[in-house]
Tab-separated table of C-alpha atoms in Angstrom:
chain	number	residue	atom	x	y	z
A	8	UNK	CA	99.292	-101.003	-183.996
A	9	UNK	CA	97.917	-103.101	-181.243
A	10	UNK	CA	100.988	-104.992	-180.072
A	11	UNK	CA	102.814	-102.436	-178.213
A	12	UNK	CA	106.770	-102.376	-178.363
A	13	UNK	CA	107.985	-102.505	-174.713
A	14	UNK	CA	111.241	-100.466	-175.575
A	15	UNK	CA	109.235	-97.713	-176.213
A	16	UNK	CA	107.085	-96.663	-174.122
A	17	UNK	CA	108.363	-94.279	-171.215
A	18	UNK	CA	110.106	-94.922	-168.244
A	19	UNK	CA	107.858	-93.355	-165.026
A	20	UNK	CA	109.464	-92.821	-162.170
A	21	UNK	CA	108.910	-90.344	-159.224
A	22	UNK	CA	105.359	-90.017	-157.181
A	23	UNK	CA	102.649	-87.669	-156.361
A	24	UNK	CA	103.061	-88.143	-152.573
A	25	UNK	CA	103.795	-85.166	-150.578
A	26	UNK	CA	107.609	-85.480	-148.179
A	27	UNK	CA	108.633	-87.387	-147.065
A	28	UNK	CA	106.667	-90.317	-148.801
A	29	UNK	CA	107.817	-89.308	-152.288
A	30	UNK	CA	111.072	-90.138	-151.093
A	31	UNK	CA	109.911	-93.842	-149.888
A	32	UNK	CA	109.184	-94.408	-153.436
A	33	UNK	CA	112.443	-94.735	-154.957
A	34	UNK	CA	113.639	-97.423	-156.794
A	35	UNK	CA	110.230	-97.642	-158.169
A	36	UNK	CA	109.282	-97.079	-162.065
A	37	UNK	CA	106.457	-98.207	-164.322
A	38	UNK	CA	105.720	-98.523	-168.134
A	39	UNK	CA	102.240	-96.968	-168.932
A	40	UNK	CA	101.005	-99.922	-171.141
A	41	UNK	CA	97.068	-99.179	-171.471
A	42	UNK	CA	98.140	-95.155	-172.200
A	43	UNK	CA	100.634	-96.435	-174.758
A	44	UNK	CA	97.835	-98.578	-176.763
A	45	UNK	CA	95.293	-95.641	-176.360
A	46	UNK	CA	93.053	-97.552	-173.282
A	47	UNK	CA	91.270	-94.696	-171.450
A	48	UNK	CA	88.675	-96.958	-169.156
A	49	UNK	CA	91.406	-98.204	-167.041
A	50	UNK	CA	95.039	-97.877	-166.252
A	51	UNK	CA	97.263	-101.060	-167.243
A	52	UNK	CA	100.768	-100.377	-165.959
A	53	UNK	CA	104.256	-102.877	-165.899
A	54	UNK	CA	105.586	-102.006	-162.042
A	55	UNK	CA	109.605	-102.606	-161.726
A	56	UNK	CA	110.907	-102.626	-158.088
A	57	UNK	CA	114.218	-102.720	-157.003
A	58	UNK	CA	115.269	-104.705	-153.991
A	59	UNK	CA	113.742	-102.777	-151.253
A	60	UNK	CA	111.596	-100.770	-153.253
A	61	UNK	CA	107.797	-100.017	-152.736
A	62	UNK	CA	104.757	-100.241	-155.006
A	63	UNK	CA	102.949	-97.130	-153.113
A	64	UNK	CA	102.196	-96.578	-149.171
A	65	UNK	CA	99.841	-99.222	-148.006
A	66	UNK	CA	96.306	-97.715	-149.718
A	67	UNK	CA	92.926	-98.790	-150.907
A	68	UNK	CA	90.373	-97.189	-153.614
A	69	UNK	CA	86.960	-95.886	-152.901
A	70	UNK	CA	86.125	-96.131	-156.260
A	71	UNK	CA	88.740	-98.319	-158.317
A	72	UNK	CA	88.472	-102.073	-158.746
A	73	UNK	CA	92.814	-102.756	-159.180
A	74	UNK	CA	93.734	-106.041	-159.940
A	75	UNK	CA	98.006	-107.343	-160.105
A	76	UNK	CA	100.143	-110.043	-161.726
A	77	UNK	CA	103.536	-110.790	-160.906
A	78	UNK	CA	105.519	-111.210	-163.707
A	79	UNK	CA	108.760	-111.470	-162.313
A	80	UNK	CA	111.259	-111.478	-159.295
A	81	UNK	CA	109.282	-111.976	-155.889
A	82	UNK	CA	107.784	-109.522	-153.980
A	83	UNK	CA	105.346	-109.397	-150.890
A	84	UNK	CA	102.084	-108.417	-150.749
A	85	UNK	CA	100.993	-107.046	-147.594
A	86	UNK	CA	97.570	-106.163	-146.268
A	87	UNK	CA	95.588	-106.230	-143.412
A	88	UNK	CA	95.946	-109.695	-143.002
A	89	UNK	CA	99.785	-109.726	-142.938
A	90	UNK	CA	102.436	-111.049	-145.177
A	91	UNK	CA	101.914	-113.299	-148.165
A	92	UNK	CA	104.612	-113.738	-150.506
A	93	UNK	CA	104.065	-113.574	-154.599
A	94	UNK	CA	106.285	-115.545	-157.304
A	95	UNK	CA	105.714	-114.493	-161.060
A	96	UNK	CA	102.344	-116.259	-161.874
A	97	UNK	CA	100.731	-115.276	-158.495
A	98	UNK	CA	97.741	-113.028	-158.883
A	99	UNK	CA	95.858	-110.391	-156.638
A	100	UNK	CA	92.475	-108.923	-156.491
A	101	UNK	CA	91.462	-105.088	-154.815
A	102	UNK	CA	87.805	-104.739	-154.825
A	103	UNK	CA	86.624	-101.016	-154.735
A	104	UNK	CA	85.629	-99.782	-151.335
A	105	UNK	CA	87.256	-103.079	-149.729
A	106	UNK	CA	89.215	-101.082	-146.755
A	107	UNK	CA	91.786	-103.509	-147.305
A	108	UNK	CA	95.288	-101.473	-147.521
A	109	UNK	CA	97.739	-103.195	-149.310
A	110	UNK	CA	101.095	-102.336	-151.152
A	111	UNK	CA	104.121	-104.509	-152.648
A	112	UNK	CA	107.310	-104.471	-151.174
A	113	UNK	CA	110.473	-106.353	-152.530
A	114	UNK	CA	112.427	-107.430	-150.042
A	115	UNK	CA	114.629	-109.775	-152.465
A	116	UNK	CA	118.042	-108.974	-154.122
A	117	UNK	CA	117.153	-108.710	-157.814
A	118	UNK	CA	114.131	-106.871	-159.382
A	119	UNK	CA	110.335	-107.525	-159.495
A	120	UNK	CA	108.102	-106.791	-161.708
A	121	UNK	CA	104.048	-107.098	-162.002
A	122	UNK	CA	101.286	-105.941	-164.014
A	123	UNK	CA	98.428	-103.851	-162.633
A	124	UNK	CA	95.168	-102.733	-163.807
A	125	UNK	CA	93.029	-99.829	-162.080
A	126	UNK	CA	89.679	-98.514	-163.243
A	127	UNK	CA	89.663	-94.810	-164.329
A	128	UNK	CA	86.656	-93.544	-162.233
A	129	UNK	CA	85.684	-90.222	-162.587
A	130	UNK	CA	86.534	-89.391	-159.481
A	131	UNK	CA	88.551	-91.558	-156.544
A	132	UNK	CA	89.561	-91.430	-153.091
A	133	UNK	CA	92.959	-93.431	-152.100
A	134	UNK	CA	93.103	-93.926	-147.999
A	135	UNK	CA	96.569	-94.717	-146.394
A	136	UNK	CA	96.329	-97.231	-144.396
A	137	UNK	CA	99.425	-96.605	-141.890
A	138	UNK	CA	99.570	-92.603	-142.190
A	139	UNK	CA	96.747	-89.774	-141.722
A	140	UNK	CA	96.809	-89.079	-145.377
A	141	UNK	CA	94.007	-89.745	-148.094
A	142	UNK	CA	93.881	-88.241	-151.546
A	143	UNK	CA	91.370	-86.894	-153.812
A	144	UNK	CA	91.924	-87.864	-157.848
A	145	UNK	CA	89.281	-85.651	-159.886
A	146	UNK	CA	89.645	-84.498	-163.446
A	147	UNK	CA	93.268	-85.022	-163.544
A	148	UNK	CA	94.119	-82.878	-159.929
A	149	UNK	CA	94.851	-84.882	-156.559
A	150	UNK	CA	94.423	-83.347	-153.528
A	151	UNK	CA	96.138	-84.783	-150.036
A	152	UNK	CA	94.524	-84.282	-146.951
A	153	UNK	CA	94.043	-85.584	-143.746
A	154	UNK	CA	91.941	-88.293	-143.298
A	155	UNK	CA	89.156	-85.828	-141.429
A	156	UNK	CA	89.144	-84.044	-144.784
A	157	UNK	CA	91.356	-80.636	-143.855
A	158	UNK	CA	94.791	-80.014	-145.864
A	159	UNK	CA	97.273	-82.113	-145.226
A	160	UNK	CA	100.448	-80.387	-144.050
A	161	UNK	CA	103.120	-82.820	-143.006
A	162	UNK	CA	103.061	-85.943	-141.364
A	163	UNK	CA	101.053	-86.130	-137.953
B	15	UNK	CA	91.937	-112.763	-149.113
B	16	UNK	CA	92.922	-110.812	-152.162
B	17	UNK	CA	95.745	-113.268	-152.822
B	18	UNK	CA	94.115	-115.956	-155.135
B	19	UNK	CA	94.235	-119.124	-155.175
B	20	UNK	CA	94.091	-119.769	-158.981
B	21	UNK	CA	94.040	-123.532	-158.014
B	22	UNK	CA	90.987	-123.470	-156.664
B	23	UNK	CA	89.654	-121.280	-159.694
B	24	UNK	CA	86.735	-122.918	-161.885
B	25	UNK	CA	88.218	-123.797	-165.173
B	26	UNK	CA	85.540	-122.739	-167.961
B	27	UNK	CA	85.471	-124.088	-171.621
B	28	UNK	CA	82.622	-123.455	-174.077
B	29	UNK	CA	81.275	-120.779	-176.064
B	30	UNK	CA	78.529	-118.696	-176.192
B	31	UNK	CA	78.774	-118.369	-179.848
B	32	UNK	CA	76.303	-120.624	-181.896
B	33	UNK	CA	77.528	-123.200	-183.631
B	34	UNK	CA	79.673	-124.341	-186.585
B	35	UNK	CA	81.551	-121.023	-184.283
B	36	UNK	CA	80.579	-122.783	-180.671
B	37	UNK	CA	83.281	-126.028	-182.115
B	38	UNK	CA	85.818	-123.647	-183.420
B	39	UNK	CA	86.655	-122.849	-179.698
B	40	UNK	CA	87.723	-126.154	-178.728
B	41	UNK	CA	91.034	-126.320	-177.238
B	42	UNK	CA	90.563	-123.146	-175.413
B	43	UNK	CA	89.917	-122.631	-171.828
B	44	UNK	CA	90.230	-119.835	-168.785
B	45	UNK	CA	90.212	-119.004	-165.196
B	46	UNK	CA	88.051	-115.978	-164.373
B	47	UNK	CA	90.045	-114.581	-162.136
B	48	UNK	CA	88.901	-110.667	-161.867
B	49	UNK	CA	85.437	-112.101	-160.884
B	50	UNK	CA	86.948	-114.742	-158.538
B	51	UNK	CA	88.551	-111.926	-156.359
B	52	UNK	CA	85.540	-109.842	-156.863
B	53	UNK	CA	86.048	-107.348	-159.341
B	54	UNK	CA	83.405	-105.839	-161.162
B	55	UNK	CA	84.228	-103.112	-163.300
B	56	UNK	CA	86.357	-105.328	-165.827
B	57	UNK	CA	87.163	-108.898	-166.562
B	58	UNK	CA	90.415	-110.285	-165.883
B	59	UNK	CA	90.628	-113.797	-167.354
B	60	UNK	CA	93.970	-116.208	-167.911
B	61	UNK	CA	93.383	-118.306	-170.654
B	62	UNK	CA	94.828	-121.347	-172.061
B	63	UNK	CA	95.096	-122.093	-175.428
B	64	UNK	CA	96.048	-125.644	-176.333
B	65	UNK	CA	98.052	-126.499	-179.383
B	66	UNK	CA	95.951	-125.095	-182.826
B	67	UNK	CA	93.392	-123.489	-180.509
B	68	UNK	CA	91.750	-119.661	-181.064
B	69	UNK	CA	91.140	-116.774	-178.472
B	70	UNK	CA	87.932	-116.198	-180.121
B	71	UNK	CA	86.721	-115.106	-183.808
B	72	UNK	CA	88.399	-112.475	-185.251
B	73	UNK	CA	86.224	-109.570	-183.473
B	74	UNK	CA	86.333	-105.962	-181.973
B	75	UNK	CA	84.612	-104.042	-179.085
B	76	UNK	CA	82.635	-100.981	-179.332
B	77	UNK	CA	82.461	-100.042	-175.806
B	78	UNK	CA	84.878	-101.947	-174.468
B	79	UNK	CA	88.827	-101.731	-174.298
B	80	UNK	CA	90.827	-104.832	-174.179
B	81	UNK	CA	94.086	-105.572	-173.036
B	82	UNK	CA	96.527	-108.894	-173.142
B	83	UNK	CA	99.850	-109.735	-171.985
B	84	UNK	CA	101.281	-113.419	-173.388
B	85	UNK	CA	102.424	-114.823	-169.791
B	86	UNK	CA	103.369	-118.552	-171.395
B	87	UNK	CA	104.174	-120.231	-174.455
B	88	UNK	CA	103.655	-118.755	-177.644
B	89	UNK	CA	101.156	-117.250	-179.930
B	90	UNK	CA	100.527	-115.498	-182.822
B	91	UNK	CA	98.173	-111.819	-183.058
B	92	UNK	CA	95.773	-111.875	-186.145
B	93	UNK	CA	94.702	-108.493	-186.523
B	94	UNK	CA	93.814	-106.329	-189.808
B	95	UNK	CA	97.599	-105.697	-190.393
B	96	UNK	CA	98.273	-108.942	-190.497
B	97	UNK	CA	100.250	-111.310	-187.925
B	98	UNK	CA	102.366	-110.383	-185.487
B	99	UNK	CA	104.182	-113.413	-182.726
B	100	UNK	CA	103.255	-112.772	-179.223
B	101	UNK	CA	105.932	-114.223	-176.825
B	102	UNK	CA	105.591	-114.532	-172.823
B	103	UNK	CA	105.643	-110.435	-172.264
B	104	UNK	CA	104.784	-109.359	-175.151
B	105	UNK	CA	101.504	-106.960	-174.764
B	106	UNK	CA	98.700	-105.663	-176.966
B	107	UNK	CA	95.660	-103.168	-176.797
B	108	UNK	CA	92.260	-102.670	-178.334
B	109	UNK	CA	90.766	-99.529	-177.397
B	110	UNK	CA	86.874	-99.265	-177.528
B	111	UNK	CA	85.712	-98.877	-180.871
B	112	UNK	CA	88.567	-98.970	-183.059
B	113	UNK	CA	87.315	-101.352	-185.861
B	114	UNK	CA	91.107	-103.584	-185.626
B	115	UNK	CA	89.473	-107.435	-185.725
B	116	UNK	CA	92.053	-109.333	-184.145
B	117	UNK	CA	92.365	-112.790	-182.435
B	118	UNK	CA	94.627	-114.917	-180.928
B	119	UNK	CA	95.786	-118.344	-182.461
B	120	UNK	CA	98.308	-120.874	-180.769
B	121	UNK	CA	99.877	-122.603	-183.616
B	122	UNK	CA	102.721	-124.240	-180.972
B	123	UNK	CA	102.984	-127.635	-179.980
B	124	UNK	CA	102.733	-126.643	-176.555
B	125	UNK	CA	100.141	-124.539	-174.394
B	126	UNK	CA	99.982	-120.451	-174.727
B	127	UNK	CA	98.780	-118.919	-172.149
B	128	UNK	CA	97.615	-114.881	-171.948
B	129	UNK	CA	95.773	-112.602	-169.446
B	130	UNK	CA	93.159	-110.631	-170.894
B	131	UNK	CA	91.356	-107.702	-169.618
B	132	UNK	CA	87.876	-106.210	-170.505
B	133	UNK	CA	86.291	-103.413	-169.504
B	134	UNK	CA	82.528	-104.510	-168.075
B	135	UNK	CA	80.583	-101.594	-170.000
B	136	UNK	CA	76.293	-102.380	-169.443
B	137	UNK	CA	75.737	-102.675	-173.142
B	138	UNK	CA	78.748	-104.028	-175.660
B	139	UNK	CA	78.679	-104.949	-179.394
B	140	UNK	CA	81.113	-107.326	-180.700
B	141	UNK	CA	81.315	-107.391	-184.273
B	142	UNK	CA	83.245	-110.331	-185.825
B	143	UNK	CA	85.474	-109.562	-189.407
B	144	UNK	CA	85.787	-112.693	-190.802
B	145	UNK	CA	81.894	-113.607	-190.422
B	146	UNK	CA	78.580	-111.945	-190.959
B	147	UNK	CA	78.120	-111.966	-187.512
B	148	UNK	CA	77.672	-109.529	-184.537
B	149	UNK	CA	76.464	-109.828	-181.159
B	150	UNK	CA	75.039	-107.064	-178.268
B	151	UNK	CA	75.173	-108.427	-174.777
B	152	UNK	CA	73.454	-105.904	-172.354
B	153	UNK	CA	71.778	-107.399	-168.802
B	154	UNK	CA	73.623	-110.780	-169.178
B	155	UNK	CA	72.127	-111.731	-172.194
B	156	UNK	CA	73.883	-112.254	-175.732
B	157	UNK	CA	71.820	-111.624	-179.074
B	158	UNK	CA	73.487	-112.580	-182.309
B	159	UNK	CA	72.698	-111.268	-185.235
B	160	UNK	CA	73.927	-110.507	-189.220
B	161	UNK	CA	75.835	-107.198	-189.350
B	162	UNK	CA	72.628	-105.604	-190.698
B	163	UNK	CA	70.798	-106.806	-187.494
B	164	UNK	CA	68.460	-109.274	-188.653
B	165	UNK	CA	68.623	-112.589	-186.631
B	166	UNK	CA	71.134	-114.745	-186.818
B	167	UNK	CA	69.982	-118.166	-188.370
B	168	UNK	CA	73.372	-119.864	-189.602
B	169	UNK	CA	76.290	-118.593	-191.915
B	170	UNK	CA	76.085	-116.899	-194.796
């Protein structure tokens, strides 16, 4: 049936990164809500964050429109541009190919939560904005490599 | 800046749909907000539904899927199960093409409120379940039509 129950849809935690970044993701977990109602043309997932927890390394999509909510807590959203706090309510908008990087960070004491949507392209590129990392999403597989293309092995 | 200022978002009222349908809509209203921070693969709209107001008429997608989340006040689903309360969290999901009519009615004495997401496919058909009504929108433009796809020229 259309209205999904929260309580049961899985609890994702963990991260495709490579080490160390993996690691930088803890405290991090999401509900897949557009998988659990059967949505295939984009992703629509509820992000928790635990005080000092991450919403991803600083990235933006070659191919993806993503768009965010905050639906709880407070978190910061920081890009390019700098800093700019969000309060549940406050809303944020990732244009494809806009080589904006951006990520979520909460820096408060109790947990955040928002709401992001991301296209399913066929195929997407993810660049990192403060590491020499991109990744290659393509029928299911990502690849990491350095941003000049060749296999990523370990920070440099 | 990908941050949005939903305060300086054009409200938009109206309906596309021809009238007695066009009135029916009264009472409901929304901020584009996907297109204000530039998406383009999907709509992201937050709409406001004052008291005894309707989403829409009872309807589903062919090509596109459709998500909400209830972010204020109350509402109540109308689908082909039946009805089902939405509260602020509360979450539901249309994929493409599943034949589930289903609208949104605020029957509150206060505003509801819901964001509502919609994939942007180049040609959709909306077919509505409590009306002989559908419509194709392809390039921009909307065509209504009866269900057999002969023009439109009032209820029957």
């Amino acid at each position: 049936m259309p209205k999904l129950d929260l309580s049961k849809v899985p609890v994702k935690t963990g991260s495709i990164y490579p080490e160390p970044y993996a690691s930088m993701m803890k405290g991090r977990s999401s509900l897949r809500l557009g998988e659990a109602g059967g949505l295939t043309q984009y992703g629509v997932n509820l992000v928790t964050l635990e005080p000092g927890a991450l919403s991803s390394l600083r990235h933006w999509h070659l191919n993806e429109d993503e768009f965010v909510m905050v639906t709880a807590g407070e978190c910061v959203l920081i890009d390019d541009q700098g800093e700019h706090p969000m309060l549940p309510g406050d809303c944020a908008a990732f244009p494809a190919g806009d080589g904006n990087g951006h990520h979520f960070v909460n820096r408060s004491d109790r947990i955040a939560q928002f709401l992001v949507v991301g296209t399913r392209a066929p195929r997407e590129v993810a660049t990192y904005s403060d590491v020499d990392m991109k990744v290659e999403m393509s029928g299911g597989k990502a690849v990491f490599t350095y941003r000049d293309g060749t296999r990523w092995d370990g920070p440099r």
